Short mmCIF file of C-alpha atoms in Angstrom, two decimals:
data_model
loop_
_atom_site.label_atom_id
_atom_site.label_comp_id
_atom_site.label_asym_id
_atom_site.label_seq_id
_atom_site.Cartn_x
_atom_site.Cartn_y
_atom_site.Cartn_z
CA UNK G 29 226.42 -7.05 -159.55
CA UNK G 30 224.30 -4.17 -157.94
CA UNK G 31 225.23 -5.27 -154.62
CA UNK G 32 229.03 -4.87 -155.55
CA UNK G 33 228.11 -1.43 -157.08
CA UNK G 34 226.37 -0.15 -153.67
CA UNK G 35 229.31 -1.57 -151.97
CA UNK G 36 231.71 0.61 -153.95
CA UNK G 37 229.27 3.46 -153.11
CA UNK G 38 229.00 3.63 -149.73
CA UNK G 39 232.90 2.80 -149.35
CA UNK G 40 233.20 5.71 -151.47
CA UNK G 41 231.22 7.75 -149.30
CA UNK G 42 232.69 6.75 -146.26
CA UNK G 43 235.85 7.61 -147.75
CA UNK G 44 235.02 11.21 -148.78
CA UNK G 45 234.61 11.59 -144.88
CA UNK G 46 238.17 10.15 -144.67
CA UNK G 47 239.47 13.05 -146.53
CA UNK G 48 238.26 15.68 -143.77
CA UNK G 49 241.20 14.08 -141.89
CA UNK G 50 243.49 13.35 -144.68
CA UNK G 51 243.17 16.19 -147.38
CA UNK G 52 245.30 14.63 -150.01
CA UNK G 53 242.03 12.34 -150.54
CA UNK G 54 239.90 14.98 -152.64
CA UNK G 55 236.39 14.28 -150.71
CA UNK G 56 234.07 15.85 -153.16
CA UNK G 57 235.51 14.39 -156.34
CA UNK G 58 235.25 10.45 -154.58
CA UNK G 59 231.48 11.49 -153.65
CA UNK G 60 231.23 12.20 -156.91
CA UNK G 61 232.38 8.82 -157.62
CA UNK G 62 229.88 7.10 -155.81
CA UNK G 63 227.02 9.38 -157.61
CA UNK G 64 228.53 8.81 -161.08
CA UNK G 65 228.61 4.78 -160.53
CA UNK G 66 224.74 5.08 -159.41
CA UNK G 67 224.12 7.11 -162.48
CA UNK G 68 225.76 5.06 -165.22
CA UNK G 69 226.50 1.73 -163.82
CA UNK G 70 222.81 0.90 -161.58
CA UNK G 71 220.49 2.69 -162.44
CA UNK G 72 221.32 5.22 -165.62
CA UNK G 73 219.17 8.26 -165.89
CA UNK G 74 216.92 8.20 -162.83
CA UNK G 75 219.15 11.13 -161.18
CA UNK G 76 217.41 14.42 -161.73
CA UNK G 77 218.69 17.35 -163.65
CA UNK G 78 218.36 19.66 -159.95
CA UNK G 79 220.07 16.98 -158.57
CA UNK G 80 223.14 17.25 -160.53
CA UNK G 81 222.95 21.27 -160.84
CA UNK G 82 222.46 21.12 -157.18
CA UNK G 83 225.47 18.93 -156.43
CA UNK G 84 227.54 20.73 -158.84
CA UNK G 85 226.80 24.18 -156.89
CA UNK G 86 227.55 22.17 -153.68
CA UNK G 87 230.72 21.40 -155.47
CA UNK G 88 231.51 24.79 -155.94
CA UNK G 89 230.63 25.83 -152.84
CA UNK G 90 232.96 23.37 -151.01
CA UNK G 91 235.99 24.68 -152.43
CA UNK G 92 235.35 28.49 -151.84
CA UNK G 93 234.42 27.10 -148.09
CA UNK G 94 238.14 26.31 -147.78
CA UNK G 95 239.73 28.98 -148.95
CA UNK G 96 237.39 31.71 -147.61
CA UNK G 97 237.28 30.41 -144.36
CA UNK G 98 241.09 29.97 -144.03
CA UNK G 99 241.81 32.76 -145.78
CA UNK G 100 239.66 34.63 -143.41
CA UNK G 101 240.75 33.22 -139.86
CA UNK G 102 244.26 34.03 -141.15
CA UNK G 103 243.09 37.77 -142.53
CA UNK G 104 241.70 38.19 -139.17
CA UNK G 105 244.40 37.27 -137.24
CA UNK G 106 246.97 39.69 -139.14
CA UNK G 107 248.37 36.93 -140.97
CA UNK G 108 250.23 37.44 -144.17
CA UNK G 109 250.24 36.34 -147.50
CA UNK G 110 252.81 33.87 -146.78
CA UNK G 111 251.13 32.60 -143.53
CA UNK G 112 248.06 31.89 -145.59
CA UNK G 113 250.07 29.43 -147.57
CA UNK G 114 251.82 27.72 -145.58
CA UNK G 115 248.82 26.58 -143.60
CA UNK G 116 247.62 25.20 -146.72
CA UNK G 117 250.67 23.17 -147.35
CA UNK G 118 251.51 22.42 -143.88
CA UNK G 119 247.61 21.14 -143.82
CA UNK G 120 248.49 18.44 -146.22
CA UNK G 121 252.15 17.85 -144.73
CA UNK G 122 250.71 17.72 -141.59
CA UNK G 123 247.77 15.07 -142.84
CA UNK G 124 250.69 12.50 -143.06
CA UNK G 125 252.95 13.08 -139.72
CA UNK G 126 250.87 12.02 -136.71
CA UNK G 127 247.32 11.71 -137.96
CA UNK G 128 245.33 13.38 -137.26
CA UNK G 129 247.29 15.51 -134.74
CA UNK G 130 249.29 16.63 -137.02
CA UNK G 131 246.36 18.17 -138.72
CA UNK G 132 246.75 20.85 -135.99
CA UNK G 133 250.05 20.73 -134.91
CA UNK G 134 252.31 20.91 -138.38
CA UNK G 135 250.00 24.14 -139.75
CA UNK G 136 250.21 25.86 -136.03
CA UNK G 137 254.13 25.91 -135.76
CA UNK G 138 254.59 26.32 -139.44
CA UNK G 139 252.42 29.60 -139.37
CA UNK G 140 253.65 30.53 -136.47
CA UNK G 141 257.39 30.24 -137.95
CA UNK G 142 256.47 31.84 -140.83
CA UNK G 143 254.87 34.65 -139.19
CA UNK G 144 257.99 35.43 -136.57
CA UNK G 145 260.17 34.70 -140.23
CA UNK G 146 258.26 37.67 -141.01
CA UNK G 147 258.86 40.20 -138.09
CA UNK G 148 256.15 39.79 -136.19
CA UNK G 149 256.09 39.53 -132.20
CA UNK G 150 255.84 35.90 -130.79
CA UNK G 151 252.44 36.60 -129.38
CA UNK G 152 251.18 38.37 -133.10
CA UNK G 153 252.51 34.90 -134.55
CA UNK G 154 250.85 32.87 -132.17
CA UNK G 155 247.59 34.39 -132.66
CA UNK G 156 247.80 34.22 -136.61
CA UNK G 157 248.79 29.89 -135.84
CA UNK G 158 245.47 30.08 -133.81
CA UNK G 159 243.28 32.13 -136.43
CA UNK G 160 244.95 29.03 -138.96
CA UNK G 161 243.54 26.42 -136.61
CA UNK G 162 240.13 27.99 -136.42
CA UNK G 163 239.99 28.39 -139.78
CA UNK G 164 241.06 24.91 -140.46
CA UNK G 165 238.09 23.29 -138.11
CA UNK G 166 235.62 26.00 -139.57
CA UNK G 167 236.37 24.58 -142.85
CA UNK G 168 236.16 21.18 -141.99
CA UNK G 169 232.88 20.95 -140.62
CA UNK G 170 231.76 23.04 -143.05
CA UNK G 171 232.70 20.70 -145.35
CA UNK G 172 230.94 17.87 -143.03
CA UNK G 173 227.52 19.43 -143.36
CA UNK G 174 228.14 19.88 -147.10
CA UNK G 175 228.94 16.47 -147.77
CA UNK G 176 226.33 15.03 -145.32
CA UNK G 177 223.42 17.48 -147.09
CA UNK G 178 225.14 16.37 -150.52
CA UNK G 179 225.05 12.40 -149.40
CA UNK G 180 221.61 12.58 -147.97
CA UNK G 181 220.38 14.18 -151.08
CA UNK G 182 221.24 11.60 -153.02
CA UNK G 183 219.59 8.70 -150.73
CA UNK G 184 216.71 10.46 -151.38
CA UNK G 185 216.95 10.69 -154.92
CA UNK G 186 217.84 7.25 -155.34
CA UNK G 187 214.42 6.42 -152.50
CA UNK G 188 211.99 7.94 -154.19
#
């Protein structure tokens, strides 16, 4: 049964990396997944206290890395209020149409038709679609490091 367990894990794992490129998949809750199975279904109780304090701070610091680096590439680029939020929804819209081009694509003419929508000059909005973009990759491999550091912490938890 432990070999279907670790199976689940690392397909839950792999999976978390999925939802870099597909955001509806909430990455940090399905690694979460594969450390709760370890903990209560294959071996209960040999994951340390720091461990789980430590993964719950990564946790943390996962979601602010989205919204403060978005928030900030739009900030930057003399985006509005608006434009922030619709690169957040157009994100996820844009996680569906044309994967995972449309990662790029749906936020950058979404912000940038917000942003016109809003009075500003075509080149203003163009450089607040580009500040979303930046902020969008930023984000994301935050997020990759995160989740690698958070993965690899927990191969060496379960190692040793």
């Amino acid at each position: 049964m432990d070999f279907i367990y670790w199976i689940l894990i690392i397909s839950l794992f792999v999976l978390s990396f999925v939802g870099l490129i597909f955001p509806i998949i909430p990455s940090v809750l399905v690694i979460w997944g594969g450390f709760l199975i370890y903990q209560f279904l294959v071996n209960p109780g040999t994951l340390s206290l720091f461990f789980w304090i430590s993964m719950i701070i990564l946790t943390v610091l996962m979601f602010f890395v989205d919204f403060i680096a978005n928030s900030h590439f739009v900030k930057k680029s003399g985006g509005s209020k608006w434009g922030e939020r619709v690169a957040v929804i157009a994100t996820i819209v844009g996680s569906f149409i044309f994967p995972p081009f449309g990662l790029i694509l749906v936020p950058f003419i979404a912000v940038f038709l917000i942003e016109i929508s809003q009075k500003k000059t075509a080149t203003e909005s163009v450089k607040v679609a580009v500040g979303t973009i930046i902020g969008f990759l930023n984000s994301t491999i935050a997020k990759v490091f995160i989740q690698l550091g958070m993965i690899g912490w927990f191969t060496i938890e379960v190692l040793l």
